[in-house]
Amino acid sequence: MSSSTETSLLSKKGISVTPIRLLVLKTFLKNSQAFSLKDLEEKLFFSERSTIFRTLQLFEKKGILHEIISSDGIKSYALCSDSEHENHNDQHAHLKCRKCNSVFCVSLDIEHFFSASNDYQVDDVQIFINGICKACNSVA
Ligand SMILES: [Zn+2]
Ligand SMILES: [Zn+2]
Ligand SMILES: [Zn+2]
């Protein structure tokens, strides 16, 4: 990812470019996992907690990141796979790895669940999986 990728994504969303916004976005683009405010605080140790928090809220509002609440109640954020589109959906599952403690987006056929559940009106689906991630699972 070149820095122009981040800059153009921000400007496409009408977000003015600041060093911290670039840094946060770069962190998400470089890693496939989700990050909590605490994770980012530890990773970007030159930044203020409140500035990082505001950046995460802005990115979520603009459809760059989506929020994940893990089974232990910790809130984290992950990159939207379709952030180019304003009205994309983030209906997929999330997995928390018990070895590296990271949270990942997992694609799952949730559309099927929607169509199968005729007895309910489904507004939102949150599926949280506890297990072992791809990287940790491939280490013998
Ligand atoms: Zn999204
Ligand atoms: Zn793992
Ligand atoms: Zn996700």
mmCIF file with all atom_site columns, C-alpha atoms and ligand atoms in Angstrom:
data_model
loop_
_atom_site.group_PDB
_atom_site.id
_atom_site.type_symbol
_atom_site.label_atom_id
_atom_site.label_alt_id
_atom_site.label_comp_id
_atom_site.label_asym_id
_atom_site.label_entity_id
_atom_site.label_seq_id
_atom_site.pdbx_PDB_ins_code
_atom_site.Cartn_x
_atom_site.Cartn_y
_atom_site.Cartn_z
_atom_site.occupancy
_atom_site.B_iso_or_equiv
_atom_site.pdbx_formal_charge
_atom_site.auth_seq_id
_atom_site.auth_comp_id
_atom_site.auth_asym_id
_atom_site.auth_atom_id
_atom_site.pdbx_PDB_model_num
ATOM   1   C  CA . MET A 1 1   ? 0.000   0.000   0.000  1.00 0.00 ? 1   MET A CA 1
ATOM   2   C  CA . SER A 1 2   ? 1.480   3.315   -1.023 1.00 0.00 ? 2   SER A CA 1
ATOM   3   C  CA . SER A 1 3   ? 0.623   6.385   1.010  1.00 0.00 ? 3   SER A CA 1
ATOM   4   C  CA . SER A 1 4   ? -1.339  7.733   -1.972 1.00 0.00 ? 4   SER A CA 1
ATOM   5   C  CA . THR A 1 5   ? -3.808  4.842   -1.519 1.00 0.00 ? 5   THR A CA 1
ATOM   6   C  CA . GLU A 1 6   ? -4.635  6.081   1.967  1.00 0.00 ? 6   GLU A CA 1
ATOM   7   C  CA . THR A 1 7   ? -4.753  9.702   0.888  1.00 0.00 ? 7   THR A CA 1
ATOM   8   C  CA . SER A 1 8   ? -7.113  8.973   -1.984 1.00 0.00 ? 8   SER A CA 1
ATOM   9   C  CA . LEU A 1 9   ? -9.419  6.849   0.204  1.00 0.00 ? 9   LEU A CA 1
ATOM   10  C  CA . LEU A 1 10  ? -9.651  9.678   2.735  1.00 0.00 ? 10  LEU A CA 1
ATOM   11  C  CA . SER A 1 11  ? -10.340 12.310  0.099  1.00 0.00 ? 11  SER A CA 1
ATOM   12  C  CA . LYS A 1 12  ? -12.934 10.069  -1.587 1.00 0.00 ? 12  LYS A CA 1
ATOM   13  C  CA . LYS A 1 13  ? -14.735 9.996   1.771  1.00 0.00 ? 13  LYS A CA 1
ATOM   14  C  CA . GLY A 1 14  ? -14.438 13.739  2.192  1.00 0.00 ? 14  GLY A CA 1
ATOM   15  C  CA . ILE A 1 15  ? -12.091 13.373  5.159  1.00 0.00 ? 15  ILE A CA 1
ATOM   16  C  CA . SER A 1 16  ? -9.253  15.849  5.409  1.00 0.00 ? 16  SER A CA 1
ATOM   17  C  CA . VAL A 1 17  ? -5.847  14.254  5.704  1.00 0.00 ? 17  VAL A CA 1
ATOM   18  C  CA . THR A 1 18  ? -3.991  14.458  9.009  1.00 0.00 ? 18  THR A CA 1
ATOM   19  C  CA . PRO A 1 19  ? -0.902  12.474  10.040 1.00 0.00 ? 19  PRO A CA 1
ATOM   20  C  CA . ILE A 1 20  ? -2.824  10.496  12.675 1.00 0.00 ? 20  ILE A CA 1
ATOM   21  C  CA . ARG A 1 21  ? -5.633  9.605   10.245 1.00 0.00 ? 21  ARG A CA 1
ATOM   22  C  CA . LEU A 1 22  ? -3.073  8.357   7.736  1.00 0.00 ? 22  LEU A CA 1
ATOM   23  C  CA . LEU A 1 23  ? -1.298  6.390   10.439 1.00 0.00 ? 23  LEU A CA 1
ATOM   24  C  CA . VAL A 1 24  ? -4.490  4.732   11.731 1.00 0.00 ? 24  VAL A CA 1
ATOM   25  C  CA . LEU A 1 25  ? -5.682  3.911   8.202  1.00 0.00 ? 25  LEU A CA 1
ATOM   26  C  CA . LYS A 1 26  ? -2.272  2.520   7.265  1.00 0.00 ? 26  LYS A CA 1
ATOM   27  C  CA . THR A 1 27  ? -2.327  0.263   10.327 1.00 0.00 ? 27  THR A CA 1
ATOM   28  C  CA . PHE A 1 28  ? -5.677  -1.212  9.287  1.00 0.00 ? 28  PHE A CA 1
ATOM   29  C  CA . LEU A 1 29  ? -4.658  -1.596  5.628  1.00 0.00 ? 29  LEU A CA 1
ATOM   30  C  CA . LYS A 1 30  ? -1.401  -3.354  6.536  1.00 0.00 ? 30  LYS A CA 1
ATOM   31  C  CA . ASN A 1 31  ? -2.964  -5.876  8.910  1.00 0.00 ? 31  ASN A CA 1
ATOM   32  C  CA . SER A 1 32  ? -5.889  -8.189  8.254  1.00 0.00 ? 32  SER A CA 1
ATOM   33  C  CA . GLN A 1 33  ? -7.073  -8.197  11.850 1.00 0.00 ? 33  GLN A CA 1
ATOM   34  C  CA . ALA A 1 34  ? -9.273  -5.947  13.965 1.00 0.00 ? 34  ALA A CA 1
ATOM   35  C  CA . PHE A 1 35  ? -7.864  -3.505  16.500 1.00 0.00 ? 35  PHE A CA 1
ATOM   36  C  CA . SER A 1 36  ? -9.318  -2.148  19.722 1.00 0.00 ? 36  SER A CA 1
ATOM   37  C  CA . LEU A 1 37  ? -8.607  1.366   20.957 1.00 0.00 ? 37  LEU A CA 1
ATOM   38  C  CA . LYS A 1 38  ? -6.126  -0.156  23.417 1.00 0.00 ? 38  LYS A CA 1
ATOM   39  C  CA . ASP A 1 39  ? -4.347  -2.118  20.653 1.00 0.00 ? 39  ASP A CA 1
ATOM   40  C  CA . LEU A 1 40  ? -3.927  1.035   18.597 1.00 0.00 ? 40  LEU A CA 1
ATOM   41  C  CA . GLU A 1 41  ? -2.772  3.018   21.590 1.00 0.00 ? 41  GLU A CA 1
ATOM   42  C  CA . GLU A 1 42  ? -0.018  0.456   22.133 1.00 0.00 ? 42  GLU A CA 1
ATOM   43  C  CA . LYS A 1 43  ? 0.877   0.321   18.436 1.00 0.00 ? 43  LYS A CA 1
ATOM   44  C  CA . LEU A 1 44  ? 0.850   4.065   17.799 1.00 0.00 ? 44  LEU A CA 1
ATOM   45  C  CA . PHE A 1 45  ? 2.463   5.142   21.014 1.00 0.00 ? 45  PHE A CA 1
ATOM   46  C  CA . PHE A 1 46  ? 3.064   8.717   19.909 1.00 0.00 ? 46  PHE A CA 1
ATOM   47  C  CA . SER A 1 47  ? -0.632  9.446   19.688 1.00 0.00 ? 47  SER A CA 1
ATOM   48  C  CA . GLU A 1 48  ? -3.237  10.664  22.114 1.00 0.00 ? 48  GLU A CA 1
ATOM   49  C  CA . ARG A 1 49  ? -5.934  8.205   23.096 1.00 0.00 ? 49  ARG A CA 1
ATOM   50  C  CA . SER A 1 50  ? -8.733  10.712  22.476 1.00 0.00 ? 50  SER A CA 1
ATOM   51  C  CA . THR A 1 51  ? -7.384  11.540  19.010 1.00 0.00 ? 51  THR A CA 1
ATOM   52  C  CA . ILE A 1 52  ? -7.257  7.854   18.067 1.00 0.00 ? 52  ILE A CA 1
ATOM   53  C  CA . PHE A 1 53  ? -10.773 7.376   19.452 1.00 0.00 ? 53  PHE A CA 1
ATOM   54  C  CA . ARG A 1 54  ? -12.160 10.277  17.418 1.00 0.00 ? 54  ARG A CA 1
ATOM   55  C  CA . THR A 1 55  ? -10.416 8.951   14.307 1.00 0.00 ? 55  THR A CA 1
ATOM   56  C  CA . LEU A 1 56  ? -12.002 5.501   14.799 1.00 0.00 ? 56  LEU A CA 1
ATOM   57  C  CA . GLN A 1 57  ? -15.455 7.063   15.243 1.00 0.00 ? 57  GLN A CA 1
ATOM   58  C  CA . LEU A 1 58  ? -15.024 9.167   12.121 1.00 0.00 ? 58  LEU A CA 1
ATOM   59  C  CA . PHE A 1 59  ? -13.843 6.187   10.052 1.00 0.00 ? 59  PHE A CA 1
ATOM   60  C  CA . GLU A 1 60  ? -16.794 4.136   11.283 1.00 0.00 ? 60  GLU A CA 1
ATOM   61  C  CA . LYS A 1 61  ? -19.270 6.871   10.404 1.00 0.00 ? 61  LYS A CA 1
ATOM   62  C  CA . LYS A 1 62  ? -17.743 7.180   6.934  1.00 0.00 ? 62  LYS A CA 1
ATOM   63  C  CA . GLY A 1 63  ? -17.912 3.432   6.268  1.00 0.00 ? 63  GLY A CA 1
ATOM   64  C  CA . ILE A 1 64  ? -14.191 2.757   6.306  1.00 0.00 ? 64  ILE A CA 1
ATOM   65  C  CA . LEU A 1 65  ? -14.275 0.700   9.507  1.00 0.00 ? 65  LEU A CA 1
ATOM   66  C  CA . HIS A 1 66  ? -16.952 -1.367  11.212 1.00 0.00 ? 66  HIS A CA 1
ATOM   67  C  CA . GLU A 1 67  ? -17.368 -2.036  14.888 1.00 0.00 ? 67  GLU A CA 1
ATOM   68  C  CA . ILE A 1 68  ? -17.051 -5.481  16.447 1.00 0.00 ? 68  ILE A CA 1
ATOM   69  C  CA . ILE A 1 69  ? -18.050 -6.397  19.983 1.00 0.00 ? 69  ILE A CA 1
ATOM   70  C  CA . SER A 1 70  ? -16.248 -9.566  20.981 1.00 0.00 ? 70  SER A CA 1
ATOM   71  C  CA . SER A 1 71  ? -17.628 -12.221 23.321 1.00 0.00 ? 71  SER A CA 1
ATOM   72  C  CA . ASP A 1 72  ? -15.720 -10.656 26.216 1.00 0.00 ? 72  ASP A CA 1
ATOM   73  C  CA . GLY A 1 73  ? -17.337 -7.283  25.541 1.00 0.00 ? 73  GLY A CA 1
ATOM   74  C  CA . ILE A 1 74  ? -14.266 -5.591  24.103 1.00 0.00 ? 74  ILE A CA 1
ATOM   75  C  CA . LYS A 1 75  ? -14.990 -3.250  21.216 1.00 0.00 ? 75  LYS A CA 1
ATOM   76  C  CA . SER A 1 76  ? -12.704 -3.369  18.228 1.00 0.00 ? 76  SER A CA 1
ATOM   77  C  CA . TYR A 1 77  ? -12.743 -2.095  14.662 1.00 0.00 ? 77  TYR A CA 1
ATOM   78  C  CA . ALA A 1 78  ? -11.931 -3.707  11.326 1.00 0.00 ? 78  ALA A CA 1
ATOM   79  C  CA . LEU A 1 79  ? -11.616 -2.439  7.787  1.00 0.00 ? 79  LEU A CA 1
ATOM   80  C  CA . CYS A 1 80  ? -14.801 -2.650  5.698  1.00 0.00 ? 80  CYS A CA 1
ATOM   81  C  CA . SER A 1 81  ? -14.262 -4.871  2.695  1.00 0.00 ? 81  SER A CA 1
ATOM   82  C  CA . ASP A 1 82  ? -16.411 -2.616  0.520  1.00 0.00 ? 82  ASP A CA 1
ATOM   83  C  CA . SER A 1 83  ? -15.583 0.838   1.837  1.00 0.00 ? 83  SER A CA 1
ATOM   84  C  CA . GLU A 1 84  ? -15.810 2.320   -1.665 1.00 0.00 ? 84  GLU A CA 1
ATOM   85  C  CA . HIS A 1 85  ? -19.577 1.946   -1.508 1.00 0.00 ? 85  HIS A CA 1
ATOM   86  C  CA . GLU A 1 86  ? -21.621 4.082   0.834  1.00 0.00 ? 86  GLU A CA 1
ATOM   87  C  CA . ASN A 1 87  ? -24.333 1.490   1.572  1.00 0.00 ? 87  ASN A CA 1
ATOM   88  C  CA . HIS A 1 88  ? -22.368 -1.732  1.821  1.00 0.00 ? 88  HIS A CA 1
ATOM   89  C  CA . ASN A 1 89  ? -23.227 -4.254  4.496  1.00 0.00 ? 89  ASN A CA 1
ATOM   90  C  CA . ASP A 1 90  ? -20.898 -5.717  7.063  1.00 0.00 ? 90  ASP A CA 1
ATOM   91  C  CA . GLN A 1 91  ? -22.898 -8.862  7.699  1.00 0.00 ? 91  GLN A CA 1
ATOM   92  C  CA . HIS A 1 92  ? -20.225 -11.410 8.305  1.00 0.00 ? 92  HIS A CA 1
ATOM   93  C  CA . ALA A 1 93  ? -18.870 -13.322 11.275 1.00 0.00 ? 93  ALA A CA 1
ATOM   94  C  CA . HIS A 1 94  ? -15.922 -12.507 13.494 1.00 0.00 ? 94  HIS A CA 1
ATOM   95  C  CA . LEU A 1 95  ? -13.434 -14.867 15.049 1.00 0.00 ? 95  LEU A CA 1
ATOM   96  C  CA . LYS A 1 96  ? -11.313 -14.310 18.106 1.00 0.00 ? 96  LYS A CA 1
ATOM   97  C  CA . CYS A 1 97  ? -8.157  -16.389 18.212 1.00 0.00 ? 97  CYS A CA 1
ATOM   98  C  CA . ARG A 1 98  ? -7.376  -17.829 21.625 1.00 0.00 ? 98  ARG A CA 1
ATOM   99  C  CA . LYS A 1 99  ? -3.687  -18.131 20.778 1.00 0.00 ? 99  LYS A CA 1
ATOM   100 C  CA . CYS A 1 100 ? -2.830  -14.633 19.504 1.00 0.00 ? 100 CYS A CA 1
ATOM   101 C  CA . ASN A 1 101 ? -5.944  -12.885 20.902 1.00 0.00 ? 101 ASN A CA 1
ATOM   102 C  CA . SER A 1 102 ? -6.572  -11.149 17.573 1.00 0.00 ? 102 SER A CA 1
ATOM   103 C  CA . VAL A 1 103 ? -10.023 -10.651 16.075 1.00 0.00 ? 103 VAL A CA 1
ATOM   104 C  CA . PHE A 1 104 ? -10.583 -11.343 12.350 1.00 0.00 ? 104 PHE A CA 1
ATOM   105 C  CA . CYS A 1 105 ? -13.442 -10.889 9.878  1.00 0.00 ? 105 CYS A CA 1
ATOM   106 C  CA . VAL A 1 106 ? -14.751 -14.210 8.571  1.00 0.00 ? 106 VAL A CA 1
ATOM   107 C  CA . SER A 1 107 ? -17.003 -14.365 5.537  1.00 0.00 ? 107 SER A CA 1
ATOM   108 C  CA . LEU A 1 108 ? -20.060 -16.531 6.129  1.00 0.00 ? 108 LEU A CA 1
ATOM   109 C  CA . ASP A 1 109 ? -23.282 -17.138 4.242  1.00 0.00 ? 109 ASP A CA 1
ATOM   110 C  CA . ILE A 1 110 ? -25.499 -14.968 6.426  1.00 0.00 ? 110 ILE A CA 1
ATOM   111 C  CA . GLU A 1 111 ? -27.834 -14.216 3.489  1.00 0.00 ? 111 GLU A CA 1
ATOM   112 C  CA . HIS A 1 112 ? -28.905 -17.835 3.762  1.00 0.00 ? 112 HIS A CA 1
ATOM   113 C  CA . PHE A 1 113 ? -29.818 -17.365 7.413  1.00 0.00 ? 113 PHE A CA 1
ATOM   114 C  CA . PHE A 1 114 ? -31.885 -14.313 6.559  1.00 0.00 ? 114 PHE A CA 1
ATOM   115 C  CA . SER A 1 115 ? -33.930 -16.180 3.992  1.00 0.00 ? 115 SER A CA 1
ATOM   116 C  CA . ALA A 1 116 ? -34.310 -19.279 6.184  1.00 0.00 ? 116 ALA A CA 1
ATOM   117 C  CA . SER A 1 117 ? -35.676 -17.409 9.202  1.00 0.00 ? 117 SER A CA 1
ATOM   118 C  CA . ASN A 1 118 ? -39.230 -16.720 8.036  1.00 0.00 ? 118 ASN A CA 1
ATOM   119 C  CA . ASP A 1 119 ? -40.573 -16.624 11.571 1.00 0.00 ? 119 ASP A CA 1
ATOM   120 C  CA . TYR A 1 120 ? -38.497 -13.618 12.555 1.00 0.00 ? 120 TYR A CA 1
ATOM   121 C  CA . GLN A 1 121 ? -37.742 -10.219 11.313 1.00 0.00 ? 121 GLN A CA 1
ATOM   122 C  CA . VAL A 1 122 ? -33.974 -9.996  11.342 1.00 0.00 ? 122 VAL A CA 1
ATOM   123 C  CA . ASP A 1 123 ? -32.514 -6.510  11.669 1.00 0.00 ? 123 ASP A CA 1
ATOM   124 C  CA . ASP A 1 124 ? -28.945 -7.294  12.426 1.00 0.00 ? 124 ASP A CA 1
ATOM   125 C  CA . VAL A 1 125 ? -26.840 -10.405 12.896 1.00 0.00 ? 125 VAL A CA 1
ATOM   126 C  CA . GLN A 1 126 ? -23.794 -10.641 15.123 1.00 0.00 ? 126 GLN A CA 1
ATOM   127 C  CA . ILE A 1 127 ? -21.931 -13.915 14.913 1.00 0.00 ? 127 ILE A CA 1
ATOM   128 C  CA . PHE A 1 128 ? -18.906 -14.318 17.100 1.00 0.00 ? 128 PHE A CA 1
ATOM   129 C  CA . ILE A 1 129 ? -16.652 -17.340 16.851 1.00 0.00 ? 129 ILE A CA 1
ATOM   130 C  CA . ASN A 1 130 ? -14.055 -18.286 19.435 1.00 0.00 ? 130 ASN A CA 1
ATOM   131 C  CA . GLY A 1 131 ? -11.269 -20.429 18.023 1.00 0.00 ? 131 GLY A CA 1
ATOM   132 C  CA . ILE A 1 132 ? -7.846  -20.362 16.424 1.00 0.00 ? 132 ILE A CA 1
ATOM   133 C  CA . CYS A 1 133 ? -6.958  -18.127 13.479 1.00 0.00 ? 133 CYS A CA 1
ATOM   134 C  CA . LYS A 1 134 ? -5.486  -19.247 10.156 1.00 0.00 ? 134 LYS A CA 1
ATOM   135 C  CA . ALA A 1 135 ? -1.929  -18.193 10.990 1.00 0.00 ? 135 ALA A CA 1
ATOM   136 C  CA . CYS A 1 136 ? -1.864  -19.788 14.446 1.00 0.00 ? 136 CYS A CA 1
ATOM   137 C  CA . ASN A 1 137 ? -3.590  -22.911 13.163 1.00 0.00 ? 137 ASN A CA 1
ATOM   138 C  CA . SER A 1 138 ? -0.943  -23.452 10.473 1.00 0.00 ? 138 SER A CA 1
ATOM   139 C  CA . VAL A 1 139 ? 1.850   -23.470 13.059 1.00 0.00 ? 139 VAL A CA 1
ATOM   140 C  CA . ALA A 1 140 ? 2.322   -27.077 14.109 1.00 0.00 ? 140 ALA A CA 1
HETATM 141 ZN ZN . ZN  B 2 .   ? -18.781 -1.093  6.786  1.00 0.00 ? 1   ZN  B ZN 1
HETATM 142 ZN ZN . ZN  B 2 .   ? -4.104  -16.445 16.059 1.00 0.00 ? 2   ZN  B ZN 1
HETATM 143 ZN ZN . ZN  B 2 .   ? -15.669 -7.645  10.097 1.00 0.00 ? 3   ZN  B ZN 1
#
